[in-house]
mmCIF file of C-alpha atoms and ligand atoms in Angstrom:
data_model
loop_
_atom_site.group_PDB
_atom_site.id
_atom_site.type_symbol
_atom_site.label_atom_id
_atom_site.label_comp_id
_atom_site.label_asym_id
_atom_site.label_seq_id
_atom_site.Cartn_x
_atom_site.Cartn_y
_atom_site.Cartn_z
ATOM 1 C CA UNK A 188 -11.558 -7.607 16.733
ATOM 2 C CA UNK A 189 -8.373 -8.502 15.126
ATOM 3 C CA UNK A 190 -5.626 -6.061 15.089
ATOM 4 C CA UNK A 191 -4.109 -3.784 12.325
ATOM 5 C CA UNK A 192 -1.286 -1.962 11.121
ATOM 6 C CA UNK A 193 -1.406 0.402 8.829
ATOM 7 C CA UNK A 194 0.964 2.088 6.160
ATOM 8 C CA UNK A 195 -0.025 5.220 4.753
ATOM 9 C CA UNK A 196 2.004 6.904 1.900
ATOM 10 C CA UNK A 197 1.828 8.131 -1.510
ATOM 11 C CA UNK A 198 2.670 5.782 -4.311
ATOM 12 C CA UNK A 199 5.983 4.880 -4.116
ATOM 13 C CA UNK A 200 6.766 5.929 -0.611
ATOM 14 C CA UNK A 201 7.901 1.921 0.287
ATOM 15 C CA UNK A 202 4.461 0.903 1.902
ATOM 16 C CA UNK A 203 4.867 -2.452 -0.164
ATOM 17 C CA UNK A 204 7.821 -3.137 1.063
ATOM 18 C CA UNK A 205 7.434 -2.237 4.359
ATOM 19 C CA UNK A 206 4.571 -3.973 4.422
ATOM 20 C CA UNK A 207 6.187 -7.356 3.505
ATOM 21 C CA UNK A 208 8.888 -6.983 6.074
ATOM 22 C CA UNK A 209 6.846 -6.389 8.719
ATOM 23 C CA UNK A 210 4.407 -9.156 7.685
ATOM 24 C CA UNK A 211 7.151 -11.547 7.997
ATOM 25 C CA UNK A 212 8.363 -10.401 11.489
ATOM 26 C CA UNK A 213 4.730 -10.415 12.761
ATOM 27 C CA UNK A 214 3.028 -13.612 11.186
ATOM 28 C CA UNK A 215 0.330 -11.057 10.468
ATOM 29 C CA UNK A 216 -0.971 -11.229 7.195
ATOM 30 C CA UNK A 217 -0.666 -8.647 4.656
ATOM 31 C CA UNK A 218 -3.339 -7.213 2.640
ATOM 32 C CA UNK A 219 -2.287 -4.789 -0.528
ATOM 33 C CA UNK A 220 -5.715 -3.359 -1.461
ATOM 34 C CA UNK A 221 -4.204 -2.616 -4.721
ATOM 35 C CA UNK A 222 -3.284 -6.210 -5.533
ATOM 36 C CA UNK A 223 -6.917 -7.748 -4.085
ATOM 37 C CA UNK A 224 -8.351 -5.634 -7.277
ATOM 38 C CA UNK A 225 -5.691 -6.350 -9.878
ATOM 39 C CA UNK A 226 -6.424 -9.885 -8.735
ATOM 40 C CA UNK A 227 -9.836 -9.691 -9.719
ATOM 41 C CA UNK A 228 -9.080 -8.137 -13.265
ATOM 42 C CA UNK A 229 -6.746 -10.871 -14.194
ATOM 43 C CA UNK A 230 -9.174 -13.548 -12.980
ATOM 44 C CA UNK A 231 -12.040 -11.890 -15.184
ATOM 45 C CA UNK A 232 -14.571 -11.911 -13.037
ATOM 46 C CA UNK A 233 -17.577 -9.491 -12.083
ATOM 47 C CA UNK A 234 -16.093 -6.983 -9.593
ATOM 48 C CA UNK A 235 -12.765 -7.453 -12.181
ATOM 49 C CA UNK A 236 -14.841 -5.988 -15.071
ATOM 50 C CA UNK A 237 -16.069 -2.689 -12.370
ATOM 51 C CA UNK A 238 -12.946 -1.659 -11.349
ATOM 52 C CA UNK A 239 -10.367 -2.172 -14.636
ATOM 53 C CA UNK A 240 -10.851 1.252 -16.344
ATOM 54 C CA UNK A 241 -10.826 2.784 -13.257
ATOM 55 C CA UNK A 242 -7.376 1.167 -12.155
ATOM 56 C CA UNK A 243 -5.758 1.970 -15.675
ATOM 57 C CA UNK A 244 -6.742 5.509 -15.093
ATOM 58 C CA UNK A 245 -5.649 5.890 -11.527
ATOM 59 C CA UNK A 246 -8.616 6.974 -10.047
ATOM 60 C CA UNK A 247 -9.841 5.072 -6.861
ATOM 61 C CA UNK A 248 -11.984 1.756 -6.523
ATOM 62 C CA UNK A 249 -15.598 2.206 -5.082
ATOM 63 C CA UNK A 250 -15.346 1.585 -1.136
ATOM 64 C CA UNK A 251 -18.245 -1.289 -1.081
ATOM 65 C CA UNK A 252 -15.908 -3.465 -3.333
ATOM 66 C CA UNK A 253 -12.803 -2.595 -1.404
ATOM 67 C CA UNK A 254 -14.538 -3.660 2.238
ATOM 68 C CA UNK A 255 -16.032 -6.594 -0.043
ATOM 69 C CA UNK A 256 -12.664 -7.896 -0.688
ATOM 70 C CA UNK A 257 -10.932 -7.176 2.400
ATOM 71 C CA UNK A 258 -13.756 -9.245 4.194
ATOM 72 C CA UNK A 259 -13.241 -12.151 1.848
ATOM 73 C CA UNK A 260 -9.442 -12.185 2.161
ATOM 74 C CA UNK A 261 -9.254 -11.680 5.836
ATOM 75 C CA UNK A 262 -12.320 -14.091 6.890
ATOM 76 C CA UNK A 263 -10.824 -16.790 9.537
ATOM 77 C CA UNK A 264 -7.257 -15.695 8.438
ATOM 78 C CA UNK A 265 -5.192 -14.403 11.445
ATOM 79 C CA UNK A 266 -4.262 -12.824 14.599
ATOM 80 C CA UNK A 267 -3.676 -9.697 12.779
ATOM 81 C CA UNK A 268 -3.419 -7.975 9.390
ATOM 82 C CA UNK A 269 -0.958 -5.327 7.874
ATOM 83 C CA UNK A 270 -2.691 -3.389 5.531
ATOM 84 C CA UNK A 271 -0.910 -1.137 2.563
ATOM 85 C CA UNK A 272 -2.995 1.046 0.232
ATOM 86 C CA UNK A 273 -5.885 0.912 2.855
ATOM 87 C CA UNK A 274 -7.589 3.084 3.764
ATOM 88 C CA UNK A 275 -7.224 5.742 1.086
ATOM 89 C CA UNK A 276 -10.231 7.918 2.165
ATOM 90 C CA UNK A 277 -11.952 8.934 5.478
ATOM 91 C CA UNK A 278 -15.163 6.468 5.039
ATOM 92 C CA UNK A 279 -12.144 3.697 4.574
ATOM 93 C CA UNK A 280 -10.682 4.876 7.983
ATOM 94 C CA UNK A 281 -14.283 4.939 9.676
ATOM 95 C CA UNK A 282 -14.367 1.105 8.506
ATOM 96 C CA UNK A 283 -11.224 0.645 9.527
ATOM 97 C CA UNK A 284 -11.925 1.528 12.789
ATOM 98 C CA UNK A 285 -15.147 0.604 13.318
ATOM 99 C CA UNK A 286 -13.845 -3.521 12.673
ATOM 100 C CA UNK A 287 -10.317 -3.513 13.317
ATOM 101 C CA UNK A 288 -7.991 -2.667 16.554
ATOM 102 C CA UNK A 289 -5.966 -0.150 14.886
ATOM 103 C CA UNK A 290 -2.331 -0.807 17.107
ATOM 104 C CA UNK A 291 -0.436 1.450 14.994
ATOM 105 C CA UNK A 292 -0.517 3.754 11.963
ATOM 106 C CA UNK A 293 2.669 4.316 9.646
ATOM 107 C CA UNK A 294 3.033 7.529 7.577
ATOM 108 C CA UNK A 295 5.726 7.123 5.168
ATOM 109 C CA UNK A 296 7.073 10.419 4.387
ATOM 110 C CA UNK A 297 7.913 11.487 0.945
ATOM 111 C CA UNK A 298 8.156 14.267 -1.272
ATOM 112 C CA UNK A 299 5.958 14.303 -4.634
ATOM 113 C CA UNK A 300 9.294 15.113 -6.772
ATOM 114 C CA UNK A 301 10.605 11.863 -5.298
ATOM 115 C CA UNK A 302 7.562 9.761 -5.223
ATOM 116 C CA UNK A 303 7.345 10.559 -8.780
ATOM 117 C CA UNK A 304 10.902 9.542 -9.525
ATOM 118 C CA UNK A 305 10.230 6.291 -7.492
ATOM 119 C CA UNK A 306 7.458 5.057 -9.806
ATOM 120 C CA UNK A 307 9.176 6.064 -12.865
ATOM 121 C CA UNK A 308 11.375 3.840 -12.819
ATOM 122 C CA UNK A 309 8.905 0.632 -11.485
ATOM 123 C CA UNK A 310 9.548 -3.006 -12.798
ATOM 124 C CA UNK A 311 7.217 -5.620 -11.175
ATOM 125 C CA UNK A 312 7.368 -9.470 -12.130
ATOM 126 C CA UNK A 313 4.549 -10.725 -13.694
ATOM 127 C CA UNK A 314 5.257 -14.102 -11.788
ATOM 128 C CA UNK A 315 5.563 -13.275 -8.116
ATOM 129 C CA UNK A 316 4.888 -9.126 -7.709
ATOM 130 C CA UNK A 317 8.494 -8.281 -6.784
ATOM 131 C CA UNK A 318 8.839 -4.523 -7.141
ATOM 132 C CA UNK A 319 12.201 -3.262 -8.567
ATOM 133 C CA UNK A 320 13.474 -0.006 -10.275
ATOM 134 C CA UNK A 321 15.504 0.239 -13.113
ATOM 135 C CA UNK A 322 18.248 2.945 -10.573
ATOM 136 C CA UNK A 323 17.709 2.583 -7.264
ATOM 137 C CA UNK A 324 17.023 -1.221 -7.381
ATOM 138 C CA UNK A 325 17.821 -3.064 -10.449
ATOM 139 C CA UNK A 326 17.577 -6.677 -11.044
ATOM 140 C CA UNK A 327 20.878 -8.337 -11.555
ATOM 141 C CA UNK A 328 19.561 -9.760 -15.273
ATOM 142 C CA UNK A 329 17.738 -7.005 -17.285
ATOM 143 C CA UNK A 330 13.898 -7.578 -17.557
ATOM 144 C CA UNK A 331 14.440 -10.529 -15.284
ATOM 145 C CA UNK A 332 13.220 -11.085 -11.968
ATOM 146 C CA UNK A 333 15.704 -12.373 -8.834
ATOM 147 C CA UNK A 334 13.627 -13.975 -6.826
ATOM 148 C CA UNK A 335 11.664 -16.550 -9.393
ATOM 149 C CA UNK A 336 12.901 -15.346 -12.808
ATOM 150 C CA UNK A 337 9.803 -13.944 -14.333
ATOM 151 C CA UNK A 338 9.358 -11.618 -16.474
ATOM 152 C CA UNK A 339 9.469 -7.615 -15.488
ATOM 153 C CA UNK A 340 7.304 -5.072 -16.585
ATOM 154 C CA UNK A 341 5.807 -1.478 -16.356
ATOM 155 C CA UNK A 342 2.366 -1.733 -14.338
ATOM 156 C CA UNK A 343 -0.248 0.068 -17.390
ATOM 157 C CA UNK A 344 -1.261 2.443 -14.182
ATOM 158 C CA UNK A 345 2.800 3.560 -14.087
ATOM 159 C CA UNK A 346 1.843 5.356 -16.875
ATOM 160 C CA UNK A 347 2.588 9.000 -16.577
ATOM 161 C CA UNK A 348 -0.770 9.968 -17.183
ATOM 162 C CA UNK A 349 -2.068 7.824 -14.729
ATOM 163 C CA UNK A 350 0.861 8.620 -11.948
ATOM 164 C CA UNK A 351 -0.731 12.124 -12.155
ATOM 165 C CA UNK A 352 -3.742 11.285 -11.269
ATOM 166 C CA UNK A 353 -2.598 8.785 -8.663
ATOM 167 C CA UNK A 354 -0.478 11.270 -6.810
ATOM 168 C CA UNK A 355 -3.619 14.148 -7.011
ATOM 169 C CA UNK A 356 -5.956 11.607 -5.990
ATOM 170 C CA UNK A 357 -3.695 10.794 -2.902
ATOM 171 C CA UNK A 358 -3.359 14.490 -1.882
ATOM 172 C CA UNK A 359 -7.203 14.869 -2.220
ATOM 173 C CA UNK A 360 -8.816 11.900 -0.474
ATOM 174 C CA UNK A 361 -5.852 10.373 1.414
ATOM 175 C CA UNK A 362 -3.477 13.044 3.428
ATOM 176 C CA UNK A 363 -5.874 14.017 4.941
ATOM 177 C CA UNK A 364 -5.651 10.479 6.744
ATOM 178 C CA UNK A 365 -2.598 11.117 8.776
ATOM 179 C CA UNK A 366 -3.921 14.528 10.427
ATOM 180 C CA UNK A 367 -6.961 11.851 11.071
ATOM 181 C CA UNK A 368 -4.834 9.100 12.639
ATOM 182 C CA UNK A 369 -2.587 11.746 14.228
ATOM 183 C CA UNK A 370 -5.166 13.288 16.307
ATOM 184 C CA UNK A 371 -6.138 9.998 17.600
ATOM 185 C CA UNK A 372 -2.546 9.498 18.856
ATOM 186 C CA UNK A 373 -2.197 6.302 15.885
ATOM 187 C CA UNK A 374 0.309 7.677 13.754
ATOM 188 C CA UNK A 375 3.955 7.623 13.593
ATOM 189 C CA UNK A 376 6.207 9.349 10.659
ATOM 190 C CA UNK A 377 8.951 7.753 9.341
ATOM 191 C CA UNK A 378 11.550 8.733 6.978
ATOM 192 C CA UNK A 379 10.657 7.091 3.495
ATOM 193 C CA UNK A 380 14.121 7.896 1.433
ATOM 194 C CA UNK A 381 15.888 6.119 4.510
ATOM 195 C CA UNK A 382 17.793 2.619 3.402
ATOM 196 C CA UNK A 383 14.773 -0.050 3.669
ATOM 197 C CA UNK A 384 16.345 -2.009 6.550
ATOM 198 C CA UNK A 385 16.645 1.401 8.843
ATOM 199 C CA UNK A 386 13.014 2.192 8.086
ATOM 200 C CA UNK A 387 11.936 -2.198 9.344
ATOM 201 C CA UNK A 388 14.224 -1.232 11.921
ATOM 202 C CA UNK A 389 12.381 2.312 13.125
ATOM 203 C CA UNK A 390 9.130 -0.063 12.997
ATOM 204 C CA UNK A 391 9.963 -2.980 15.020
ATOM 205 C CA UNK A 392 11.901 -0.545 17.462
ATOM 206 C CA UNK A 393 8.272 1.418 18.040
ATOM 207 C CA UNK A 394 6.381 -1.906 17.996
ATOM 208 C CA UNK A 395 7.936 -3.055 21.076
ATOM 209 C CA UNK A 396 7.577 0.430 22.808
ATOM 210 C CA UNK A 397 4.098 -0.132 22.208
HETATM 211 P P1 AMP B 2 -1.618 0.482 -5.580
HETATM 212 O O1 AMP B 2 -1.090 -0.825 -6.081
HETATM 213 O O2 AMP B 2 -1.717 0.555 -4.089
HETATM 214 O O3 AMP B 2 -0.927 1.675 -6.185
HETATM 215 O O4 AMP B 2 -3.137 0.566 -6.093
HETATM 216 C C1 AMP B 2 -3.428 0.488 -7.464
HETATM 217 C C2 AMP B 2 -4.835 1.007 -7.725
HETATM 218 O O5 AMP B 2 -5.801 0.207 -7.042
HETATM 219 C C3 AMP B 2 -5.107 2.422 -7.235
HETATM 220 O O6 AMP B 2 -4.630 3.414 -8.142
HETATM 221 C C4 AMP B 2 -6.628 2.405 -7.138
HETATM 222 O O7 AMP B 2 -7.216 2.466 -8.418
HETATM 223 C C5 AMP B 2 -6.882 1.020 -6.578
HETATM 224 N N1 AMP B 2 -6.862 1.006 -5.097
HETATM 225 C C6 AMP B 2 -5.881 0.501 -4.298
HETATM 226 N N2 AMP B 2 -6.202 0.644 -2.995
HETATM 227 C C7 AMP B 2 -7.426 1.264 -2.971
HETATM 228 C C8 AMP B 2 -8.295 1.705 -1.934
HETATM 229 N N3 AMP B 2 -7.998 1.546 -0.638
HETATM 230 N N4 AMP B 2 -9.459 2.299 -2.290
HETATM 231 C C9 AMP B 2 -9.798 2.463 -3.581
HETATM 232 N N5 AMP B 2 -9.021 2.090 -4.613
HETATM 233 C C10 AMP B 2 -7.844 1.489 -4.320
#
């Protein structure tokens, strides 16, 4: 079995970027669940077609296409994986379990007022994914991204409407994942609206404990 770390959050809690951090500390590789699907829309293809309306609106991808493309992405990849937006409901965390050695489970802590504000203000880059917001983390050029110069713009599910939904669908299917992971000993809670660095810092700090 290989190993996994997970980060759990609502949208805009940092899992993302966490995520990346910790991916490059590791060498594990990291799997956004959210991005595997988007993939598929832009490519056009079957599964694509499924899951678009059902992105746009915020609601959540059938399971049997998210284990489909976490299998395909992970087959003969790694050591270990770090994955962000999975699981999202308690079948996701049986799979989780039942194929993966979970080493650790991150809860990033936020409040819905603030995850709200966080995804607001979201500009990705339509070249390389970077995440930025137009306050708390502007680009230095308007519109354009730092890292590869792309183009920035609003994901369609930043939407308002959409956000709603997100954040309900969230407290419905996935907080109930940390009282899951908690009771199995898995979980740690960390402090979301902490500077990004002192959060990587809380992680690796734990992972060595461990
Ligand atoms: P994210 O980029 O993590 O906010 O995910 C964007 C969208 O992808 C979500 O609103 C869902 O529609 C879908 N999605 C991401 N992860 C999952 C998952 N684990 N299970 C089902 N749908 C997901």
């Amino acid at each position: 079995m290989k190993d996994a770390i997970v980060f759990l959050g609502i949208q805009g809690s940092g899992k993302g970027t966490q995520a990346e951090l910790l991916a490059q500390h590791t060498g594990f590789l990291h799997v956004n669940i959210g991005d595997l699907l988007r993939e598929q829309v832009n490519l056009g293809t079957e599964i694509g077609a499924q899951v678009n309306t059902i992105i746009q609106k915020g609601e959540l991808a059938p399971d049997e296409i998210v284990f489909e493309l976490i299998d395909r992405r992970i087959a003969d990849c790694c050591d270990g994986v770090i994955f962000d937006g999975f699981p999202r409901t308690l079948v996701q965390a049986e799979f989780l379990l039942q194929h993966y050695h979970v080493v650790r489970v991150y809860y990033l802590d936020l409040k819905k007022v603030d995850a709200i504000k966080r995804i607001q203000g979201r500009k990705v880059c339509s070249q390389c994914g970077t995440n930025y917001h137009i306050t708390n983390h502007p680009p230095k050029k308007s519109g354009i991204c730092d890292a590869c110069g792309g183009k920035l713009f609003t994901r369609g599910d930043d939407a308002p409407s959409a956000i709603r939904k997100r954040v309900a669908a969230f407290y419905e299917e996935t907080y109930v994942l940390k009282k899951f992971f908690e009771e199995k000993g898995e979980l740690k809670t960390l402090p979301a609206l902490e500077p990004i660095q002192e959060v990587q810092d809380m992680i690796i700090e734990d992972i060595k404990l461990g």
